[in-house]
Coordinates of C-alpha atoms and ligand atoms in Angstrom, one line a residue:
M1 CA -9.1 -12.0 -12.6
K2 CA -8.3 -8.9 -10.8
A3 CA -7.4 -6.2 -13.0
L4 CA -6.6 -2.6 -13.6
V5 CA -8.7 -1.8 -16.8
K6 CA -10.0 1.5 -18.8
K7 CA -12.6 0.4 -19.7
H8 CA -14.7 3.1 -22.1
P9 CA -13.0 6.2 -24.3
E10 CA -13.2 9.0 -20.9
P11 CA -11.0 9.5 -18.0
G12 CA -10.2 7.4 -15.4
L13 CA -10.0 3.3 -14.6
T14 CA -11.7 0.9 -13.0
L15 CA -10.3 -2.1 -11.2
E16 CA -12.8 -5.6 -13.4
E17 CA -12.8 -8.7 -12.9
M18 CA -11.6 -10.1 -16.6
P19 CA -10.3 -13.6 -18.0
I20 CA -6.9 -15.2 -16.7
P21 CA -4.9 -14.5 -19.8
K22 CA -4.3 -17.2 -22.7
V23 CA -0.9 -19.6 -22.5
G24 CA 0.5 -20.3 -25.7
T25 CA 3.3 -22.6 -27.0
N26 CA 6.2 -20.2 -26.2
D27 CA 4.2 -17.8 -23.5
V28 CA 4.9 -17.7 -19.7
L29 CA 2.1 -16.7 -17.6
I30 CA 3.7 -14.8 -14.9
K31 CA 1.0 -14.8 -11.3
I32 CA 2.1 -10.5 -10.8
Q33 CA 3.1 -9.2 -7.3
K34 CA 4.0 -5.3 -7.7
T35 CA 3.8 -3.3 -11.0
A36 CA 5.5 0.2 -11.0
I37 CA 2.7 3.3 -12.4
C38 CA 4.7 4.7 -15.7
G39 CA 4.2 8.5 -17.4
T40 CA 2.3 6.3 -20.2
D41 CA 0.0 4.9 -17.8
L42 CA -0.9 8.5 -16.3
H43 CA -1.8 9.5 -20.1
I44 CA -4.2 6.9 -20.5
Y45 CA -5.7 7.0 -16.8
Q46 CA -5.7 11.0 -17.4
W47 CA -7.4 10.2 -21.2
D48 CA -5.3 12.9 -22.8
K49 CA -5.2 13.5 -27.0
W50 CA -2.4 11.1 -27.4
A51 CA -4.1 8.0 -25.0
Q52 CA -7.5 8.8 -27.2
K53 CA -5.4 8.3 -30.8
K54 CA -3.4 5.4 -29.7
I55 CA -5.4 3.3 -27.2
N56 CA -8.2 1.1 -28.2
T57 CA -10.7 0.4 -24.7
P58 CA -11.3 -1.8 -23.0
I59 CA -7.6 -2.7 -22.1
I60 CA -5.5 -3.6 -19.0
I61 CA -2.8 -1.2 -18.7
G62 CA 0.8 -0.9 -17.3
H63 CA 3.6 -2.4 -18.6
E64 CA 6.0 -2.2 -15.6
F65 CA 5.8 -5.1 -13.2
M66 CA 7.0 -8.0 -11.7
G67 CA 6.1 -10.9 -11.2
I68 CA 6.5 -15.4 -10.3
V69 CA 6.1 -17.5 -12.8
E70 CA 2.8 -19.6 -12.1
N71 CA 2.6 -21.8 -15.7
I72 CA 4.5 -22.0 -19.0
G73 CA 3.3 -22.9 -22.9
D74 CA 4.9 -25.9 -23.9
G75 CA 7.9 -24.9 -25.4
V76 CA 9.2 -22.6 -23.3
T77 CA 12.8 -23.8 -22.0
H78 CA 14.2 -21.4 -19.6
Y79 CA 11.6 -20.9 -17.0
T80 CA 9.4 -23.4 -14.6
V81 CA 6.8 -22.6 -12.7
G82 CA 7.7 -20.8 -9.2
D83 CA 10.2 -18.6 -10.8
I84 CA 11.1 -14.5 -10.0
V85 CA 10.9 -12.4 -13.8
S86 CA 10.4 -9.1 -15.0
G87 CA 9.9 -8.9 -18.3
E88 CA 10.6 -6.2 -21.4
G89 CA 6.7 -4.9 -22.7
H90 CA 8.1 -4.2 -25.9
I91 CA 7.1 -6.6 -28.2
T92 CA 8.9 -7.0 -31.3
C93 CA 8.7 -9.2 -34.5
G94 CA 11.8 -10.7 -34.5
Y95 CA 11.8 -11.0 -38.8
C96 CA 12.8 -7.4 -39.8
R97 CA 16.3 -6.1 -40.2
N98 CA 17.2 -4.9 -37.2
C99 CA 15.0 -8.2 -35.1
R100 CA 17.6 -10.3 -37.3
A101 CA 20.1 -7.8 -36.3
G102 CA 20.2 -8.4 -33.2
M103 CA 19.1 -5.3 -32.4
R104 CA 15.5 -5.8 -31.4
H105 CA 14.8 -2.2 -29.7
L106 CA 15.2 -1.0 -33.2
C107 CA 12.3 -3.2 -34.6
H108 CA 9.9 -0.9 -36.7
K109 CA 7.0 -3.2 -36.0
T110 CA 7.0 -2.6 -31.7
I111 CA 3.9 -3.9 -29.5
G112 CA 3.3 -2.0 -26.2
I113 CA 2.2 -4.6 -23.5
G114 CA -0.6 -2.2 -22.3
I115 CA -1.1 -0.3 -24.4
D116 CA -1.2 -2.4 -28.1
R117 CA -2.3 -5.9 -25.9
G118 CA -3.6 -7.4 -22.5
G119 CA -0.7 -4.8 -19.4
A120 CA 0.7 -5.9 -16.4
F121 CA -1.7 -4.6 -13.6
A122 CA -3.8 -7.1 -13.1
E123 CA -3.6 -10.1 -11.2
Y124 CA -1.6 -12.2 -14.1
L125 CA 0.1 -11.5 -17.6
S126 CA 1.1 -14.4 -20.4
L127 CA 3.8 -13.0 -22.2
P128 CA 6.5 -14.4 -24.7
E129 CA 9.4 -16.7 -22.6
S130 CA 11.6 -14.3 -25.2
N131 CA 10.3 -11.2 -23.5
V132 CA 10.5 -12.6 -19.8
W133 CA 13.4 -11.5 -17.9
P134 CA 14.8 -13.6 -14.7
V135 CA 15.7 -11.4 -11.4
H136 CA 18.4 -12.4 -9.8
K137 CA 17.7 -14.0 -6.0
D138 CA 20.1 -10.5 -4.4
I139 CA 18.0 -7.8 -6.2
N140 CA 14.7 -6.1 -4.5
I141 CA 11.7 -7.5 -6.0
D142 CA 10.6 -3.4 -5.2
I143 CA 13.3 -2.3 -7.8
A144 CA 12.9 -5.5 -9.7
S145 CA 9.1 -4.0 -10.5
C146 CA 11.3 -0.8 -12.2
F147 CA 13.4 -2.4 -14.5
D148 CA 11.3 -1.0 -17.2
P149 CA 11.9 2.7 -17.1
L150 CA 15.6 2.0 -15.1
G151 CA 16.1 0.4 -18.1
N152 CA 15.7 2.9 -20.3
A153 CA 17.9 5.6 -17.9
V154 CA 20.3 2.2 -17.9
H155 CA 20.4 2.5 -21.8
C156 CA 20.5 6.8 -22.0
A157 CA 23.3 6.9 -19.4
L158 CA 25.6 4.1 -21.4
S159 CA 25.1 5.9 -24.9
Y160 CA 28.5 7.6 -24.2
S161 CA 31.2 6.9 -22.3
M162 CA 30.6 8.9 -18.6
V163 CA 34.4 8.3 -16.8
A164 CA 35.2 12.2 -16.3
E165 CA 32.2 13.4 -17.5
D166 CA 30.6 16.7 -17.1
V167 CA 27.0 15.9 -17.2
L168 CA 23.6 17.4 -17.3
I169 CA 20.3 15.6 -16.9
T170 CA 17.5 17.4 -17.3
G171 CA 14.3 16.4 -15.5
A172 CA 14.6 15.3 -12.1
G173 CA 11.8 12.4 -12.6
P174 CA 11.7 9.1 -12.1
I175 CA 14.0 8.0 -15.1
G176 CA 16.3 11.6 -14.0
C177 CA 17.2 10.2 -10.9
M178 CA 18.1 6.9 -11.3
A179 CA 19.9 7.8 -14.7
T180 CA 22.2 10.3 -11.7
A181 CA 22.8 7.5 -10.0
I182 CA 24.0 6.0 -12.6
C183 CA 26.7 8.3 -14.2
K184 CA 27.9 9.0 -10.7
I185 CA 28.5 5.1 -10.6
L186 CA 29.5 5.1 -13.9
G187 CA 32.1 8.2 -13.5
A188 CA 30.7 10.7 -14.5
R189 CA 33.0 14.3 -12.9
N190 CA 29.7 16.4 -12.1
V191 CA 26.5 15.5 -12.5
V192 CA 24.2 18.1 -12.5
V193 CA 20.3 17.8 -13.0
T194 CA 18.0 20.6 -13.8
D195 CA 14.3 20.7 -12.8
N196 CA 11.1 23.3 -11.3
N197 CA 10.1 20.3 -9.1
S198 CA 11.4 21.0 -5.5
F199 CA 10.8 17.3 -4.0
R200 CA 12.2 16.0 -7.3
L201 CA 15.4 17.2 -7.0
N202 CA 15.5 16.2 -3.2
L203 CA 15.5 12.5 -4.8
A204 CA 18.7 13.8 -7.2
K205 CA 19.9 15.0 -5.1
K206 CA 19.3 11.4 -2.4
M207 CA 20.5 9.6 -6.2
G208 CA 23.8 11.6 -5.4
A209 CA 23.8 14.9 -8.0
D210 CA 26.2 16.9 -7.7
K211 CA 23.6 19.8 -7.7
T212 CA 20.8 19.9 -8.5
I213 CA 19.0 23.3 -10.0
N214 CA 15.7 25.1 -10.1
I215 CA 15.4 26.5 -14.0
T216 CA 12.9 28.4 -12.4
K217 CA 15.1 29.8 -10.1
E218 CA 19.0 30.0 -11.7
K219 CA 20.7 29.8 -13.9
I220 CA 22.1 26.5 -15.6
E221 CA 26.0 28.1 -15.7
D222 CA 25.8 30.3 -12.7
S223 CA 27.0 26.7 -11.0
F224 CA 29.9 26.2 -13.7
K225 CA 32.7 27.9 -11.1
D226 CA 31.8 25.8 -8.0
L227 CA 31.8 22.3 -10.2
R228 CA 34.5 23.9 -12.2
I229 CA 33.0 23.3 -15.8
S230 CA 35.1 25.3 -17.6
N231 CA 33.3 25.2 -20.9
G232 CA 29.6 23.6 -20.3
F233 CA 28.3 20.2 -20.4
D234 CA 30.6 16.8 -22.4
I235 CA 27.1 15.4 -21.9
G236 CA 23.4 16.1 -21.9
L237 CA 20.5 13.4 -20.9
E238 CA 17.2 15.3 -21.9
M239 CA 14.6 13.3 -19.6
S240 CA 11.6 15.9 -19.6
G241 CA 10.4 16.1 -22.9
N242 CA 10.0 19.7 -22.1
P243 CA 11.7 21.8 -25.5
S244 CA 12.9 24.7 -22.7
A245 CA 14.8 22.1 -20.9
L246 CA 16.2 21.1 -24.6
N247 CA 17.0 24.5 -25.3
D248 CA 19.0 25.0 -21.7
M249 CA 20.6 22.3 -22.9
I250 CA 21.5 23.0 -26.1
R251 CA 23.1 26.2 -24.9
T252 CA 25.2 24.8 -22.2
M253 CA 26.7 22.1 -23.9
Y254 CA 30.6 21.9 -24.5
H255 CA 31.2 22.1 -28.5
G256 CA 32.0 18.2 -29.8
G257 CA 29.0 17.1 -26.7
K258 CA 26.6 14.0 -26.6
I259 CA 23.1 14.3 -25.9
A260 CA 20.6 11.2 -25.1
L261 CA 17.1 12.9 -26.2
L262 CA 14.3 10.7 -23.8
G263 CA 12.1 12.8 -22.8
I264 CA 9.0 12.9 -26.0
L265 CA 9.2 16.4 -26.6
P266 CA 6.2 17.7 -28.4
N267 CA 6.3 18.0 -32.3
D268 CA 6.1 21.6 -32.6
T269 CA 9.6 21.6 -30.4
L270 CA 12.1 24.5 -31.6
V271 CA 15.3 24.5 -31.4
K272 CA 18.4 26.6 -32.1
W273 CA 19.7 24.8 -35.4
N274 CA 22.5 26.3 -35.5
E275 CA 23.7 25.6 -31.9
I276 CA 23.8 22.3 -32.8
I277 CA 25.3 22.5 -36.2
F278 CA 28.0 24.8 -34.8
K279 CA 28.7 23.0 -31.9
G280 CA 28.9 19.6 -33.9
L281 CA 26.8 18.3 -31.0
K282 CA 26.1 14.6 -32.0
I283 CA 22.1 13.9 -31.0
K284 CA 20.8 10.3 -30.3
G285 CA 17.2 9.6 -29.5
I286 CA 16.4 6.4 -27.3
Y287 CA 13.3 4.6 -27.4
G288 CA 13.0 1.8 -24.8
R289 CA 16.0 -0.2 -23.6
E290 CA 18.6 -2.4 -25.8
M291 CA 17.3 -5.5 -26.0
F292 CA 18.8 -7.2 -23.6
D293 CA 21.9 -5.3 -23.2
S294 CA 20.1 -3.0 -21.2
W295 CA 18.7 -5.6 -19.1
Y296 CA 21.8 -7.4 -18.1
K297 CA 24.2 -4.0 -17.8
M298 CA 20.9 -3.2 -15.5
N299 CA 21.3 -6.4 -13.6
Q300 CA 24.1 -6.3 -12.5
L301 CA 25.3 -2.6 -12.1
I302 CA 22.2 -3.6 -9.2
R303 CA 24.9 -6.9 -8.0
G304 CA 27.6 -4.6 -8.4
G305 CA 26.3 -2.0 -5.5
L306 CA 23.7 0.0 -8.1
D307 CA 21.7 2.1 -5.7
I308 CA 18.3 3.2 -6.6
S309 CA 16.3 2.6 -4.1
P310 CA 15.5 6.1 -3.0
I311 CA 13.2 6.4 -6.0
I312 CA 10.3 4.3 -4.7
T313 CA 7.9 6.5 -2.2
H314 CA 5.0 5.1 -2.6
K315 CA 3.5 1.4 -2.4
F316 CA -0.7 0.9 -2.3
K317 CA -2.3 -1.8 -2.7
A318 CA -4.1 -2.6 -6.2
D319 CA -7.4 -1.8 -4.9
D320 CA -6.5 1.5 -3.4
F321 CA -5.1 2.7 -7.7
Q322 CA -7.1 5.1 -7.4
T323 CA -5.6 7.5 -4.5
A324 CA -2.0 5.4 -6.6
F325 CA -2.5 7.5 -9.7
E326 CA -3.7 10.6 -7.6
T327 CA -0.4 9.9 -5.7
A328 CA 1.6 10.2 -9.3
E329 CA -0.2 12.9 -10.5
S330 CA 1.3 15.3 -7.4
T331 CA 4.4 14.9 -9.0
E332 CA 5.1 14.7 -5.5
C333 CA 6.6 11.5 -5.6
G334 CA 9.4 9.5 -6.9
K335 CA 8.5 5.8 -8.6
V336 CA 4.5 4.8 -7.0
I337 CA 4.2 1.3 -6.9
L338 CA 1.1 -1.3 -6.8
E339 CA 0.7 -4.4 -5.2
W340 CA -0.8 -7.3 -6.2
N341 CA -0.2 -10.5 -3.6
Ligands
LIG1 P1 8.3 12.9 -15.6 O1 7.2 13.6 -16.1 O2 8.5 12.0 -13.9 O3 9.4 13.6 -14.8 C1 10.0 15.0 -16.4 C2 10.3 15.7 -15.3 O4 10.7 16.4 -15.9 C3 9.6 16.5 -14.1 O5 10.0 16.2 -13.0 C4 9.1 17.8 -14.5 O6 9.0 18.5 -13.4 C5 10.2 18.2 -15.3 N1 10.2 19.0 -16.0 C6 9.9 19.9 -16.7 N2 10.1 20.6 -17.3 C7 11.1 21.3 -17.0 C8 12.5 22.0 -17.5 N3 12.0 23.7 -18.4 N4 13.2 21.3 -17.3 C9 13.7 20.4 -16.0 N5 13.0 19.5 -15.9 C10 11.8 19.4 -16.4 O7 8.9 11.5 -16.8 P2 9.4 10.4 -16.4 O8 8.8 8.8 -16.0 O9 10.5 10.6 -15.4 O10 10.4 10.3 -17.9 C11 10.9 11.0 -18.3 C12 11.0 11.4 -19.9 O11 11.1 10.1 -21.0 C13 8.9 11.8 -20.4 O12 9.4 13.1 -20.8 C14 8.8 10.7 -20.5 O13 7.3 10.9 -21.0 C15 9.7 10.3 -21.8 N6 9.4 8.4 -21.6 C16 10.4 7.9 -22.7 C17 10.7 6.8 -23.1 C18 11.4 6.2 -24.6 O14 11.5 5.4 -24.5 N7 11.7 7.1 -25.1 C19 10.2 5.8 -22.1 C20 9.8 6.2 -20.9 C21 9.6 7.9 -21.2
LIG2 ZN1 11.6 -6.3 -35.6

């Protein structure tokens, strides 16, 4: 099969001929139709410090996908050939305290497809049945290929009650933009989105942001009067991974405010701890999606009218992966999709 591979420990990717993965007793073999490029894939493509430490070559990369069931292991009970599916890329142990308590997203032994084992940027992917997610026939298959990042946005946005709250989202990347639309549908009063990239702020506007702020030109607080925000934000979703965005957030939160941290901040990030303490802020780290409540909720949110389609800005054939990765790298994009059929 054709697969996008990090062959050697160096920048770049190559399209290679690879063996079709084995289908174990409880595995589902998926014929991949569409995949979406994530920041993690870019790190691996660029071969940055994180990738050098984390990735063992050769490996098929990618973890955002949808496809059609091609074959099933003897023990598979819930899927048949021809089903349209996506899937959770975090494979959990099933036996640790959190897995057994039904909180698989908190498993401390999680293995990631396209990172720790073969990924989805290929013509076929073999995945344990318990990680496969059925795609409802009402759902557009481009959107289904973005379930993984959409699930991250859903996990963050559903962490706190949104009704009538003023929400700050720092970072108008694909996940920040998707979270914008989710917060609005959940009843947030104001959703304010910051970035330094005007292409992405326009996307956030399309996704329903009440106000977008280019932090290189405007101060967040200057919007409070127009938006009738008295004392600051009730909820903050940090989706940039930039320390200065986190500090903007802490500064503009109202007392008792609640923050979800999705963006992966550098370990040496400095914050004004006294503001967190004296304002009594609550901070929650978010990793991946709740298995599988985030999946259920995003499914039903979309079926109920959540529209994230503006986030898909580019589609390329898998053979044109080089252009696709350059487009994703340019940041003048939302989600970039690779087509395998
Ligand atoms: P992205 O990198 O495409 O988007 C981040 C956005 O933040 C960019 O548009 C960038 O211009 C903007 N930004 C940079 N500095 C800023 C600042 N000071 N203020 C406001 N915005 C700023 O990423 P994405 O795919 O949308 O993902 C969002 C974040 O979540 C990334 O940091 C990513 O690594 C992280 N992530 C975490 C998880 C998890 O499980 N915790 C999963 C996926 C992604
Ligand atoms: Zn576990």
